[in-house]
Coordinates of C-alpha atoms in Angstrom, one line a residue:
X200 CA 0.0 0.0 0.0
X201 CA 1.0 3.6 -0.5
X202 CA -0.3 6.8 0.9
X203 CA -0.3 10.5 0.1
X204 CA 0.6 13.5 2.3
X205 CA 2.4 16.8 2.2
X206 CA 4.8 15.6 4.9
X207 CA 5.7 12.5 2.9
X208 CA 6.3 14.6 -0.2
X209 CA 8.6 17.0 1.6
X210 CA 10.6 14.2 3.1
X211 CA 11.0 12.5 -0.3
X212 CA 12.1 15.7 -2.0
X213 CA 14.5 16.5 0.8
X214 CA 16.0 13.0 0.5
X215 CA 16.3 13.4 -3.2
X216 CA 18.0 16.8 -2.8
X217 CA 20.5 15.4 -0.3
X218 CA 21.3 12.5 -2.6
X219 CA 21.8 14.8 -5.5
X220 CA 24.0 17.1 -3.5
X221 CA 26.2 14.2 -2.5
X222 CA 26.8 13.6 -6.1
X223 CA 25.9 10.6 -8.3
X224 CA 27.2 8.9 -11.4
X225 CA 25.0 9.3 -14.5
X226 CA 26.2 6.1 -16.0
X227 CA 28.7 7.8 -18.3
X228 CA 31.2 8.7 -15.6
X229 CA 29.9 12.2 -15.3
X230 CA 28.8 13.2 -11.7
X231 CA 25.5 14.9 -11.2
X232 CA 25.0 17.3 -8.3
X233 CA 22.1 19.3 -7.0
X234 CA 23.6 22.3 -8.7
X235 CA 24.1 20.4 -11.9
X236 CA 20.7 18.8 -12.2
X237 CA 19.0 20.3 -15.2
X238 CA 15.3 21.2 -14.9
X239 CA 12.8 18.5 -15.8
X240 CA 11.8 20.6 -18.9
X241 CA 15.2 19.8 -20.4
X242 CA 14.5 16.1 -20.3
X243 CA 11.6 14.6 -22.2
X244 CA 10.6 11.0 -21.7
X245 CA 11.9 8.6 -24.4
X246 CA 9.3 7.6 -27.1
X247 CA 10.2 4.0 -26.5
X248 CA 11.2 2.3 -23.2
X249 CA 14.7 1.1 -22.5
X250 CA 13.8 -2.6 -22.4
X251 CA 17.4 -3.6 -21.3
X252 CA 17.1 -1.5 -18.2
X253 CA 15.9 -3.1 -15.0
X254 CA 14.0 -0.4 -13.0
X255 CA 14.3 0.1 -9.2
X256 CA 11.7 -1.3 -6.9
X257 CA 9.8 1.5 -5.1
X258 CA 7.4 -0.5 -2.9
X259 CA 9.3 0.2 0.3
X260 CA 8.9 4.0 0.0
X261 CA 5.9 6.0 1.1
X262 CA 5.1 7.8 -2.1
X263 CA 2.5 10.1 -3.4
X264 CA 1.7 7.9 -6.3
X265 CA 1.6 4.1 -6.8
X266 CA 5.1 2.4 -6.7
X267 CA 4.2 0.6 -9.9
X268 CA 4.0 3.9 -11.8
X269 CA 7.5 4.8 -10.8
X270 CA 9.0 1.5 -11.9
X271 CA 7.1 1.8 -15.2
X272 CA 8.1 5.3 -16.0
X273 CA 11.7 4.7 -15.1
X274 CA 12.2 2.8 -18.4
X275 CA 11.2 5.9 -20.2
X276 CA 13.7 8.3 -18.5
X277 CA 16.5 10.0 -20.4
X278 CA 19.7 7.7 -20.4
X279 CA 21.5 10.2 -18.2
X280 CA 18.9 9.6 -15.4
X281 CA 18.7 5.8 -15.5
X282 CA 21.6 5.2 -13.1
X283 CA 21.3 8.1 -10.7
X284 CA 20.3 7.3 -7.1
X285 CA 16.7 6.1 -6.6
X286 CA 15.8 9.2 -4.6
X287 CA 16.8 11.4 -7.5
X288 CA 14.6 9.4 -9.9
X289 CA 11.8 9.7 -7.4
X290 CA 12.2 13.5 -7.6
X291 CA 12.2 13.6 -11.4
X292 CA 9.3 11.2 -11.8
X293 CA 7.2 12.9 -9.1
X294 CA 7.7 16.2 -11.0
X295 CA 6.5 14.5 -14.2
X296 CA 3.4 13.2 -12.4
X297 CA 2.7 16.6 -10.9
X298 CA 2.6 18.1 -14.3
X299 CA -0.7 16.5 -15.0
X300 CA -1.9 16.0 -11.4
X301 CA -2.3 19.6 -10.0
X302 CA -2.4 20.3 -6.3
X303 CA -6.2 20.3 -6.2
X304 CA -6.3 16.9 -7.7
X305 CA -3.7 15.5 -5.3
X306 CA -5.8 16.9 -2.4
X307 CA -8.8 15.1 -3.8
X308 CA -6.8 11.9 -4.0
X309 CA -5.7 12.3 -0.3
X310 CA -9.4 12.7 0.8
X311 CA -10.3 9.7 -1.3
X312 CA -7.6 7.6 0.5
X313 CA -9.0 8.6 3.9
X314 CA -12.5 7.7 2.7
X315 CA -11.2 4.3 1.5
X316 CA -9.4 3.6 4.7
X317 CA -12.6 4.3 6.7
X318 CA -14.4 1.6 4.6
X319 CA -11.7 -1.0 5.0
X320 CA -11.5 -0.4 8.8
X321 CA -15.2 -1.2 9.2
X322 CA -16.2 -3.6 6.4
X323 CA -15.7 -7.3 7.0
X324 CA -15.2 -9.2 3.7
X325 CA -17.2 -12.4 3.1
X326 CA -14.5 -14.1 0.9
X327 CA -11.1 -12.9 1.9
X328 CA -9.5 -15.2 -0.6
X329 CA -10.7 -12.9 -3.4
X330 CA -8.5 -10.0 -2.0
X331 CA -5.2 -11.6 -3.0
X332 CA -4.3 -13.0 -6.4
X333 CA -4.8 -16.8 -6.7
X334 CA -4.5 -17.5 -10.4
X335 CA -5.3 -21.2 -10.2
X336 CA -8.6 -20.6 -8.4
X337 CA -9.5 -17.5 -10.4
X338 CA -8.9 -18.3 -14.1
X339 CA -9.9 -21.0 -16.5
X340 CA -6.9 -23.3 -17.6
X341 CA -6.9 -22.0 -21.2
X342 CA -6.4 -18.4 -20.1
X343 CA -3.6 -19.4 -17.7
X344 CA -1.9 -21.4 -20.4
X345 CA -1.9 -18.5 -22.8
X346 CA -0.4 -16.2 -20.1
X347 CA 2.4 -18.7 -19.4
X348 CA 3.2 -19.1 -23.1
X349 CA 3.1 -15.3 -23.5
X350 CA 3.1 -15.1 -27.3
X351 CA 0.8 -13.4 -29.8
X352 CA -0.2 -16.8 -31.2
X353 CA -0.9 -18.1 -27.7
X354 CA -3.2 -15.2 -26.9
X355 CA -5.0 -15.2 -30.2
X356 CA -5.6 -18.9 -30.0
X357 CA -8.0 -18.3 -27.0
X358 CA -9.6 -15.2 -28.4
X359 CA -12.2 -14.1 -30.9
X360 CA -11.7 -10.8 -32.6
X361 CA -15.3 -9.7 -33.3
X362 CA -14.4 -6.4 -34.9
X363 CA -10.9 -4.8 -35.2
X364 CA -9.6 -4.2 -31.7
X365 CA -12.4 -5.9 -29.8
X366 CA -11.4 -9.3 -28.4
X367 CA -13.4 -11.8 -26.2
X368 CA -12.1 -14.9 -24.3
X369 CA -13.0 -17.2 -21.5
X370 CA -11.3 -15.9 -18.3
X371 CA -12.9 -16.5 -14.9
X372 CA -14.1 -19.8 -13.5
X373 CA -17.8 -20.0 -12.6
X374 CA -17.0 -20.6 -8.9
X375 CA -14.9 -17.4 -8.9
X376 CA -17.8 -15.4 -10.5
X377 CA -20.3 -16.8 -7.9
X378 CA -18.0 -15.8 -5.0
X379 CA -17.4 -12.4 -6.5
X380 CA -21.1 -11.7 -6.9
X381 CA -21.8 -12.8 -3.3
X382 CA -18.9 -10.5 -2.1
X383 CA -20.4 -7.5 -4.0
X384 CA -23.8 -8.3 -2.5
X385 CA -22.3 -8.5 1.0
X386 CA -20.7 -5.1 0.5
X387 CA -23.9 -3.6 -0.7
X388 CA -25.8 -5.0 2.3
X389 CA -23.2 -3.5 4.6
X390 CA -23.6 -0.1 2.8
X391 CA -27.4 -0.4 3.2
X392 CA -27.3 -1.4 6.9
X393 CA -24.7 1.2 7.9
X394 CA -26.2 3.9 5.6
X395 CA -22.6 4.6 4.5
X396 CA -22.5 6.9 1.5
X397 CA -20.2 5.4 -1.1
X398 CA -18.8 6.8 -4.3
X399 CA -20.2 5.2 -7.5
X400 CA -17.8 4.0 -10.2
X401 CA -18.2 7.0 -12.5
X402 CA -20.5 9.8 -13.5
X403 CA -22.6 7.6 -15.8
X404 CA -23.4 4.7 -13.4
X405 CA -25.7 5.2 -10.4
X406 CA -25.3 1.6 -9.2
X407 CA -22.2 -0.5 -8.6
X408 CA -19.1 -0.1 -6.4
X409 CA -15.4 0.8 -6.8
X410 CA -13.6 -2.4 -5.9
X411 CA -10.4 -0.6 -4.8
X412 CA -12.4 1.2 -2.2
X413 CA -13.1 -1.8 -0.1
X414 CA -9.7 -3.6 -0.3
X415 CA -9.2 -5.2 -3.7
X416 CA -6.6 -2.7 -4.9
X417 CA -3.6 -5.2 -4.4
X418 CA -5.4 -8.0 -6.2
X419 CA -6.4 -5.7 -9.1
X420 CA -2.8 -4.4 -9.3
X421 CA -1.6 -8.0 -9.9
X422 CA -4.4 -8.6 -12.4
X423 CA -3.3 -5.5 -14.4
X424 CA 0.5 -6.1 -14.1
X425 CA 0.7 -9.9 -14.5
X426 CA -2.2 -10.7 -16.8
X427 CA -3.7 -7.8 -18.7
X428 CA -0.4 -6.0 -19.4
X429 CA 1.2 -9.0 -21.2
X430 CA -1.8 -9.3 -23.4
X431 CA -2.1 -5.6 -24.0
X432 CA 1.6 -5.4 -24.9
X433 CA 0.8 -7.7 -27.9
X434 CA -2.6 -6.3 -28.9
X435 CA -2.5 -2.6 -27.9
X436 CA 1.1 -1.6 -27.7
X437 CA 0.4 1.6 -29.8
X438 CA -1.8 3.0 -27.0
X439 CA 0.5 2.2 -24.0
X440 CA -0.4 -1.5 -23.7
X441 CA 3.2 -2.4 -22.7
X442 CA 3.4 0.2 -19.9
X443 CA 0.1 -0.1 -18.1
X444 CA 0.9 0.9 -14.5
X445 CA -2.4 1.9 -12.8
X446 CA -6.1 1.0 -12.8
X447 CA -9.6 1.8 -11.8
X448 CA -11.6 -1.3 -10.9
X449 CA -15.3 -1.4 -10.3
X450 CA -18.5 -3.4 -10.8
X451 CA -21.6 -2.0 -12.6
X452 CA -25.2 -3.3 -12.2
X453 CA -28.0 -3.2 -14.7
X454 CA -31.7 -4.2 -14.5
X455 CA -35.2 -2.9 -13.9
X456 CA -34.3 -1.7 -10.4
X457 CA -30.7 -0.6 -11.4
X458 CA -29.2 1.3 -14.3
X459 CA -31.0 0.2 -17.4
X460 CA -28.5 1.2 -20.1
X461 CA -25.3 3.2 -20.7
X462 CA -24.9 6.1 -23.2
X463 CA -22.4 6.4 -26.0
X464 CA -19.0 7.2 -24.5
X465 CA -15.2 6.4 -24.3
X466 CA -13.4 5.2 -21.2
X467 CA -10.8 7.0 -19.1
X468 CA -8.3 4.2 -19.9
X469 CA -5.8 3.0 -22.4
X470 CA -7.1 -0.6 -22.3
X471 CA -10.5 -1.7 -20.8
X472 CA -11.3 -5.2 -19.5
X473 CA -15.0 -5.9 -19.2
X474 CA -16.1 -9.2 -17.7
X475 CA -19.7 -10.3 -17.3
X476 CA -20.1 -12.0 -13.9
X477 CA -23.8 -12.8 -14.3
X478 CA -26.6 -13.3 -13.4
X479 CA -29.7 -14.2 -15.5
X480 CA -30.6 -11.4 -17.9
X481 CA -31.6 -10.5 -21.4
X482 CA -30.6 -7.5 -23.5
X483 CA -27.6 -5.3 -22.4
X484 CA -25.6 -5.7 -25.6
X485 CA -22.5 -3.5 -26.0
X486 CA -22.4 -1.5 -29.2
X487 CA -19.1 -0.3 -30.6
X488 CA -18.6 2.5 -33.0
X489 CA -14.9 2.9 -33.9
X490 CA -11.7 4.1 -32.2
X491 CA -11.1 7.9 -31.9
X492 CA -8.6 10.2 -30.3
X493 CA -9.8 13.2 -28.2
X494 CA -9.8 15.5 -31.2
X495 CA -12.1 13.2 -33.2
X496 CA -14.2 11.5 -30.6
X497 CA -17.5 13.0 -32.1
X498 CA -16.6 12.3 -35.7
X499 CA -18.9 10.3 -38.0
X500 CA -19.1 6.5 -37.6
X501 CA -18.2 4.5 -40.7
X502 CA -20.4 1.5 -41.6
X503 CA -17.6 -1.0 -41.1
X504 CA -17.1 0.3 -37.5
X505 CA -20.6 -0.8 -36.3
X506 CA -20.6 -3.9 -34.1
X507 CA -22.8 -5.2 -31.2
X508 CA -21.6 -7.7 -28.6
X509 CA -23.8 -9.9 -26.4
X510 CA -22.5 -10.6 -22.9
X511 CA -21.9 -14.1 -21.6
X512 CA -21.2 -14.8 -17.9
X513 CA -17.5 -15.5 -17.3
X514 CA -16.4 -14.3 -20.7
X515 CA -14.1 -11.3 -20.9
X516 CA -14.0 -8.5 -23.4
X517 CA -10.8 -6.5 -24.0
X518 CA -10.6 -3.2 -26.1
X519 CA -9.0 0.2 -26.3
X520 CA -10.4 2.7 -23.9
X521 CA -10.8 5.1 -26.8
X522 CA -13.1 2.6 -28.6
X523 CA -16.4 4.4 -28.6
X524 CA -19.2 2.3 -27.1
X525 CA -22.3 2.1 -25.0
X526 CA -24.7 -0.5 -23.5
X527 CA -28.3 -1.2 -24.7
X528 CA -31.1 -1.7 -22.2
X529 CA -31.1 -4.8 -20.0
X530 CA -34.7 -5.8 -20.7
X531 CA -35.0 -8.4 -17.9
X532 CA -33.1 -9.9 -15.0
X533 CA -30.0 -8.5 -13.4
X534 CA -26.6 -8.1 -15.1
X535 CA -23.4 -7.4 -13.2
X536 CA -20.1 -6.7 -14.9
X537 CA -16.5 -6.3 -13.6
X538 CA -14.7 -3.4 -15.3
X539 CA -10.9 -2.7 -15.1
X540 CA -9.8 0.5 -16.7
X541 CA -6.0 0.1 -17.2
X542 CA -3.9 3.2 -17.7
X543 CA -0.4 4.1 -18.7
X544 CA 1.3 7.1 -17.2
X545 CA 4.0 7.1 -19.9
X546 CA 1.5 7.0 -22.8
X547 CA -0.5 9.9 -21.3
X548 CA 2.7 12.0 -20.9
X549 CA 3.9 11.3 -24.4
X550 CA 0.4 12.2 -25.9
X551 CA 1.3 15.8 -25.0
X552 CA 3.8 15.9 -27.8
X553 CA 1.6 14.3 -30.5
X554 CA -1.1 15.9 -32.6
X555 CA -2.2 12.8 -34.7
X556 CA -2.6 9.1 -34.0
X557 CA -2.9 7.4 -37.4
X558 CA -1.8 4.0 -36.0
X559 CA -5.0 3.7 -33.9
X560 CA -7.5 6.6 -34.4
X561 CA -9.5 5.8 -37.5
X562 CA -10.2 9.5 -38.2
X563 CA -6.5 10.4 -38.0
X564 CA -5.8 7.6 -40.4
X565 CA -8.5 8.7 -42.8
X566 CA -7.2 12.3 -42.8
X567 CA -3.7 11.1 -43.4
X568 CA -4.8 8.9 -46.3
X569 CA -6.8 11.8 -47.7
X570 CA -3.7 14.1 -47.6
X571 CA -1.7 11.4 -49.3
X572 CA -4.4 11.0 -52.0
X573 CA -4.4 14.8 -52.5
X574 CA -0.6 14.9 -52.9
X575 CA -0.7 12.1 -55.4
X576 CA -3.6 13.7 -57.3
X577 CA -1.7 17.1 -57.3
X578 CA 1.4 15.4 -58.7
X579 CA -0.5 13.6 -61.4
X580 CA -2.2 16.9 -62.3
X581 CA 1.3 18.5 -62.5
X582 CA 2.5 15.7 -64.8
X583 CA -0.6 16.0 -66.9
X584 CA -0.1 19.8 -67.4
X585 CA 3.6 19.3 -68.2
X586 CA 2.7 16.7 -70.8
X587 CA 0.2 19.1 -72.4
X588 CA 2.7 21.9 -72.5
X589 CA 5.3 19.6 -74.1
X590 CA 2.7 18.4 -76.6
X591 CA 1.7 22.0 -77.4
X592 CA 5.4 22.9 -77.9
X593 CA 5.9 20.1 -80.4
X594 CA 2.8 21.1 -82.3
X595 CA 4.0 24.7 -82.4
X596 CA 7.4 23.6 -83.7
X597 CA 5.8 21.6 -86.4

């Protein structure tokens, strides 16, 4: 676990300053001192991670952000910073994170952590075995085998790609789904009995619960790091799939006495895992309408981008967070889904320096192809005019 606080931040920065002042080797034999450390603005993250570099472990530190984020971002640091003391790297990475996490946001996060601690101090789990990762008891054998093989062929052998970038596969055992549903029901009963006001998963869902808020953060960290990230590295590398380092995990509920449907939207994630846990229901299909960047999120849908997916209990769906989608009405019964929004700090930082995403945004790709078509057409027109001029010159000479 990690916690946030101004005192922790000051202590960390003081330690980093002391370490820098003592001097460190930058890996090239050149010492770095506190006076010699250039400002963060002079060092951009690398576009591609240094895969040969083994990052430090930050789990023993009391940090403002998740230790996993620090280990992930370290691979993207400038070569001059890879081998400086860990405390110096903490200082640089924290500054990077502060650039898109202002003070007001950090204050909100601190209050959220206090809220979360209050829940975990009072709520008694029904199935404690769900709160730590136990792959053998959680996953079906085919999924575990694919993870162990860890190849593109192995992953695609267990998957169905329904439309470009939307994959489904068997993931959780029925016994796990049953236990998870009863744990969620137990939590909801506790909320009702204690009249505790909980935060809902997002602004669109009025029912459901944030799993991290009542103790599942560690388990979901492992799910993200050890199971979803290897798959995403193969399937969604262009949107940060290889550097997923944080998550938002929650359940949503649909039915006549719950949320009925979900409007057209994109997720606040790089990669989204959506698993139907049950129960008996009809309707509730997901509809997909193409992948878009922020700039083109409201652009027109092309006919080939239209696809509807029917949920099956225990079956997982994996797609880019920027894949526009929504949920049709659940017409009968009760549907509960587990959602894991997986995020990459490195990808979000690097997006600041990009204006187009033709490798994954369909509209960016369409515009790029249109510019190329116009260039070719202009060149052909120029050749045509030159040919006419030459023909006219020959006729005049004759």
